[in-house]
Amino acid sequence: QKEVEQNSGPLSVPEGAIASLNCTYSDRGSQSFFWYRQYSGKSPELIMSIYSNGDKEDGRFTAQLNKASQYVSLLIRDSQPSDSATYLCAVVGPGTASKLTFGTGTRLQVTL
Amino acid sequence: DVKVTQSSRYLVKRTGEKVFLECVQDMDHENMFWYRQDPGLGLRLIYFSYDVKMKEKGDIPEGYSVSREKKERFSLILESASTNQTSMYLCASSLTAGRGYTFGSGTRLTVV
């Protein structure tokens, strides 16, 4: 079982819709959770971090964390074509104080 | 904002050459990382460093070495480049993993 799992996609949503991206992780003791956005040919860019159960909102982005179920999700409201990218989920596991484990990413396509 | 600078955006090297990839960060971060990213395989950790002159192997260290003589600089060395080392190489730094990583812009290396 991979430590951090994401559906590779592509996830296709129409412009203006809500995009929902999901991530599960295997280590129950994981502590910190991040979402990165990566445009084709570019490096990953941190867009959200979440540390406790519940929702965290930042503009059109909402991160959701459920530690009991070991999943973290990213909602993008009012999706725009510029949101088309690969979204990487990353997790800090227990005993790995300085190291992130990344999922392989979900490719999002926002269609006109 | 933290800036992580990778010295080259694109490199073309011949098989058997010794290749140096340089990474410099400007925010006094303790932790620095080298990843390679390949389609379908996601980000794979090559080496990381928690402090000057300190290094630890990641998931795929074979064929690579690193050097960290100064806190701000972390170099990746391909001792004898091979075609299977053709990839996007990403450097990252962090104060602690709990704050996520900042990535450099990446070096796309082609070995011919």
Short mmCIF file of C-alpha atoms in Angstrom, two decimals:
data_model
loop_
_atom_site.label_atom_id
_atom_site.label_comp_id
_atom_site.label_asym_id
_atom_site.label_seq_id
_atom_site.Cartn_x
_atom_site.Cartn_y
_atom_site.Cartn_z
CA GLN A 1 0.00 0.00 0.00
CA LYS A 2 1.32 3.41 -0.96
CA GLU A 3 1.81 5.83 1.91
CA VAL A 4 -0.11 8.62 0.20
CA GLU A 5 -2.65 7.76 -2.49
CA GLN A 6 -4.40 9.94 -5.00
CA ASN A 7 -6.48 9.19 -8.06
CA SER A 8 -4.33 10.18 -11.03
CA GLY A 9 -7.29 11.52 -13.03
CA PRO A 10 -7.76 13.42 -15.15
CA LEU A 11 -10.63 14.96 -13.22
CA SER A 12 -12.64 17.08 -15.61
CA VAL A 13 -14.98 19.79 -14.31
CA PRO A 14 -16.76 22.59 -16.14
CA GLU A 15 -15.83 26.19 -15.50
CA GLY A 16 -17.63 27.54 -12.43
CA ALA A 17 -18.17 24.12 -10.83
CA ILE A 18 -16.65 22.75 -7.64
CA ALA A 19 -13.63 20.49 -8.09
CA SER A 20 -13.11 17.90 -5.35
CA LEU A 21 -9.70 16.28 -5.00
CA ASN A 22 -9.09 13.46 -2.55
CA CYS A 23 -6.10 11.92 -0.85
CA THR A 24 -5.73 9.04 1.61
CA TYR A 25 -2.72 8.25 3.75
CA SER A 26 -1.65 5.07 5.47
CA ASP A 27 0.05 6.22 8.66
CA ARG A 28 -2.47 7.09 11.35
CA GLY A 29 0.10 9.15 13.24
CA SER A 30 0.62 11.61 10.38
CA GLN A 31 0.72 15.17 11.59
CA SER A 32 0.70 17.82 8.89
CA PHE A 33 -0.95 17.86 5.48
CA PHE A 34 -0.37 19.96 2.42
CA TRP A 35 -1.71 20.56 -1.06
CA TYR A 36 0.60 21.64 -3.85
CA ARG A 37 -0.37 22.82 -7.32
CA GLN A 38 1.94 22.01 -10.22
CA TYR A 39 1.48 23.43 -13.70
CA SER A 40 2.91 21.43 -16.58
CA GLY A 41 6.69 21.92 -16.78
CA LYS A 42 6.79 23.95 -13.57
CA SER A 43 7.70 23.16 -9.98
CA PRO A 44 5.14 22.47 -7.21
CA GLU A 45 3.69 25.47 -5.40
CA LEU A 46 2.24 25.23 -1.88
CA ILE A 47 -1.40 26.32 -1.84
CA MET A 48 -2.87 24.92 1.39
CA SER A 49 -1.76 23.44 4.69
CA ILE A 50 -3.96 21.83 7.34
CA TYR A 51 -3.07 20.41 10.72
CA SER A 52 -6.29 19.61 12.61
CA ASN A 53 -9.57 17.93 11.81
CA GLY A 54 -12.16 19.98 10.00
CA ASP A 55 -12.13 22.56 7.25
CA LYS A 56 -9.71 25.34 6.41
CA GLU A 57 -10.70 27.94 3.84
CA ASP A 58 -8.50 30.27 1.83
CA GLY A 59 -10.25 32.13 -0.94
CA ARG A 60 -11.71 29.62 -3.40
CA PHE A 61 -9.81 26.75 -1.79
CA THR A 62 -11.00 24.63 1.15
CA ALA A 63 -8.91 21.86 2.66
CA GLN A 64 -10.69 19.20 4.69
CA LEU A 65 -9.01 16.78 7.08
CA ASN A 66 -10.47 13.67 8.72
CA LYS A 67 -7.78 11.91 10.73
CA ALA A 68 -10.09 9.11 11.86
CA SER A 69 -10.72 8.13 8.25
CA GLN A 70 -7.20 9.08 7.15
CA TYR A 71 -8.17 11.30 4.29
CA VAL A 72 -7.60 14.85 3.27
CA SER A 73 -9.39 16.64 0.46
CA LEU A 74 -9.18 19.89 -1.47
CA LEU A 75 -12.24 21.68 -2.79
CA ILE A 76 -11.88 24.36 -5.44
CA ARG A 77 -14.99 26.52 -5.79
CA ASP A 78 -15.85 28.43 -8.96
CA SER A 79 -13.21 26.49 -10.90
CA GLN A 80 -11.37 28.45 -13.56
CA PRO A 81 -9.37 27.24 -16.58
CA SER A 82 -6.28 28.59 -14.79
CA ASP A 83 -6.87 25.95 -12.09
CA SER A 84 -6.04 23.23 -14.63
CA ALA A 85 -2.93 21.62 -13.15
CA THR A 86 -1.76 18.58 -11.20
CA TYR A 87 -2.51 18.73 -7.49
CA LEU A 88 -0.13 16.93 -5.15
CA CYS A 89 -1.08 15.83 -1.65
CA ALA A 90 1.79 15.70 0.88
CA VAL A 91 1.91 14.37 4.42
CA VAL A 92 4.35 14.56 7.35
CA GLY A 93 4.41 11.16 8.99
CA PRO A 94 5.32 10.40 12.59
CA GLY A 95 9.02 10.16 13.25
CA THR A 96 9.85 11.99 10.04
CA ALA A 97 9.98 15.45 11.47
CA SER A 98 11.41 17.10 8.42
CA LYS A 99 10.29 14.94 5.54
CA LEU A 100 7.16 15.11 3.41
CA THR A 101 5.74 12.11 1.61
CA PHE A 102 4.01 13.02 -1.65
CA GLY A 103 1.21 11.38 -3.56
CA THR A 104 1.60 11.03 -7.30
CA GLY A 105 -0.93 13.77 -7.95
CA THR A 106 -4.35 14.26 -9.53
CA ARG A 107 -4.57 16.05 -12.86
CA LEU A 108 -7.45 18.55 -12.96
CA GLN A 109 -8.88 19.85 -16.20
CA VAL A 110 -11.33 22.76 -16.08
CA THR A 111 -13.29 22.93 -19.30
CA LEU A 112 -14.94 25.99 -20.85
CA ASP B 1 9.26 34.91 0.55
CA VAL B 2 11.80 32.14 0.57
CA LYS B 3 13.64 31.83 -2.66
CA VAL B 4 15.15 28.57 -3.80
CA THR B 5 17.34 28.96 -6.85
CA GLN B 6 18.52 26.17 -9.08
CA SER B 7 21.43 27.14 -11.25
CA SER B 8 20.22 25.72 -14.55
CA ARG B 9 16.76 25.40 -16.06
CA TYR B 10 17.82 23.02 -18.83
CA LEU B 11 20.93 20.87 -19.14
CA VAL B 12 22.09 18.42 -21.79
CA LYS B 13 24.96 16.13 -20.83
CA ARG B 14 26.67 13.14 -22.37
CA THR B 15 26.65 9.64 -20.94
CA GLY B 16 29.52 9.18 -18.50
CA GLU B 17 29.93 12.86 -17.68
CA LYS B 18 30.05 14.06 -14.08
CA VAL B 19 27.14 16.44 -13.57
CA PHE B 20 26.68 19.04 -10.84
CA LEU B 21 23.26 20.49 -10.01
CA GLU B 22 23.35 23.46 -7.68
CA CYS B 23 20.66 24.72 -5.32
CA VAL B 24 20.78 27.81 -3.12
CA GLN B 25 18.18 29.05 -0.63
CA ASP B 26 18.15 32.47 0.97
CA MET B 27 16.15 31.99 4.20
CA ASP B 28 18.54 30.16 6.51
CA HIS B 29 16.58 26.91 6.28
CA GLU B 30 18.03 23.87 8.02
CA ASN B 31 16.50 21.29 5.70
CA MET B 32 17.18 20.81 2.01
CA PHE B 33 16.06 18.10 -0.38
CA TRP B 34 16.69 16.78 -3.86
CA TYR B 35 13.90 15.04 -5.79
CA ARG B 36 13.50 13.76 -9.27
CA GLN B 37 10.14 13.73 -10.97
CA ASP B 38 9.17 11.41 -13.79
CA PRO B 39 5.78 10.92 -15.48
CA GLY B 40 3.67 8.38 -13.62
CA LEU B 41 6.22 8.01 -10.81
CA GLY B 42 5.68 11.26 -8.97
CA LEU B 43 8.30 12.91 -6.80
CA ARG B 44 11.04 10.58 -5.62
CA LEU B 45 13.44 11.63 -2.89
CA ILE B 46 17.12 11.22 -3.78
CA TYR B 47 18.95 12.76 -0.82
CA PHE B 48 18.24 15.22 1.94
CA SER B 49 20.18 17.19 4.50
CA TYR B 50 19.24 18.50 7.94
CA ASP B 51 22.38 20.51 8.52
CA VAL B 52 25.72 21.53 7.09
CA LYS B 53 27.91 18.56 6.16
CA MET B 54 25.06 16.22 7.01
CA LYS B 55 23.30 14.06 4.43
CA GLU B 56 20.88 11.19 4.39
CA LYS B 57 19.84 8.86 1.62
CA GLY B 58 16.34 9.09 0.29
CA ASP B 59 14.46 6.46 -1.65
CA ILE B 60 16.63 6.38 -4.80
CA PRO B 61 20.21 7.44 -3.96
CA GLU B 62 21.99 5.06 -6.35
CA GLY B 63 24.11 6.87 -8.90
CA TYR B 64 23.94 10.17 -6.99
CA SER B 65 25.86 11.93 -4.27
CA VAL B 66 25.39 15.27 -2.53
CA SER B 67 27.41 17.98 -0.86
CA ARG B 68 26.41 20.56 1.71
CA GLU B 69 29.41 22.64 2.70
CA LYS B 70 27.37 25.76 3.51
CA LYS B 71 23.91 26.04 4.99
CA GLU B 72 22.43 27.80 2.00
CA ARG B 73 23.81 25.51 -0.71
CA PHE B 74 22.98 21.87 -1.47
CA SER B 75 24.54 20.26 -4.52
CA LEU B 76 23.50 17.08 -6.30
CA ILE B 77 26.20 15.18 -8.15
CA LEU B 78 25.69 12.56 -10.82
CA GLU B 79 28.98 10.69 -10.69
CA SER B 80 28.68 9.19 -14.19
CA ALA B 81 25.54 10.31 -15.98
CA SER B 82 23.40 7.67 -17.62
CA THR B 83 20.39 7.96 -19.92
CA ASN B 84 18.07 6.68 -17.18
CA GLN B 85 18.93 9.77 -15.18
CA THR B 86 17.17 11.95 -17.73
CA SER B 87 14.53 13.65 -15.59
CA MET B 88 13.27 16.82 -13.94
CA TYR B 89 15.30 17.51 -10.80
CA LEU B 90 13.72 19.57 -8.06
CA CYS B 91 15.42 21.09 -5.04
CA ALA B 92 13.39 22.11 -1.98
CA SER B 93 14.05 23.64 1.40
CA SER B 94 12.13 23.99 4.64
CA LEU B 95 12.49 25.40 8.11
CA THR B 96 10.51 22.46 9.42
CA ALA B 97 8.35 19.95 7.53
CA GLY B 98 5.41 21.33 9.45
CA ARG B 99 5.57 24.42 7.28
CA GLY B 100 5.86 22.55 4.01
CA TYR B 101 8.59 22.89 1.44
CA THR B 102 9.51 25.61 -0.98
CA PHE B 103 10.66 24.27 -4.32
CA GLY B 104 13.11 25.68 -6.80
CA SER B 105 12.09 26.07 -10.42
CA GLY B 106 13.62 22.74 -11.40
CA THR B 107 16.34 21.55 -13.76
CA ARG B 108 15.35 19.45 -16.72
CA LEU B 109 18.34 17.22 -17.38
CA THR B 110 18.72 15.26 -20.58
CA VAL B 111 21.51 12.68 -20.81
CA VAL B 112 22.36 11.64 -24.36
#
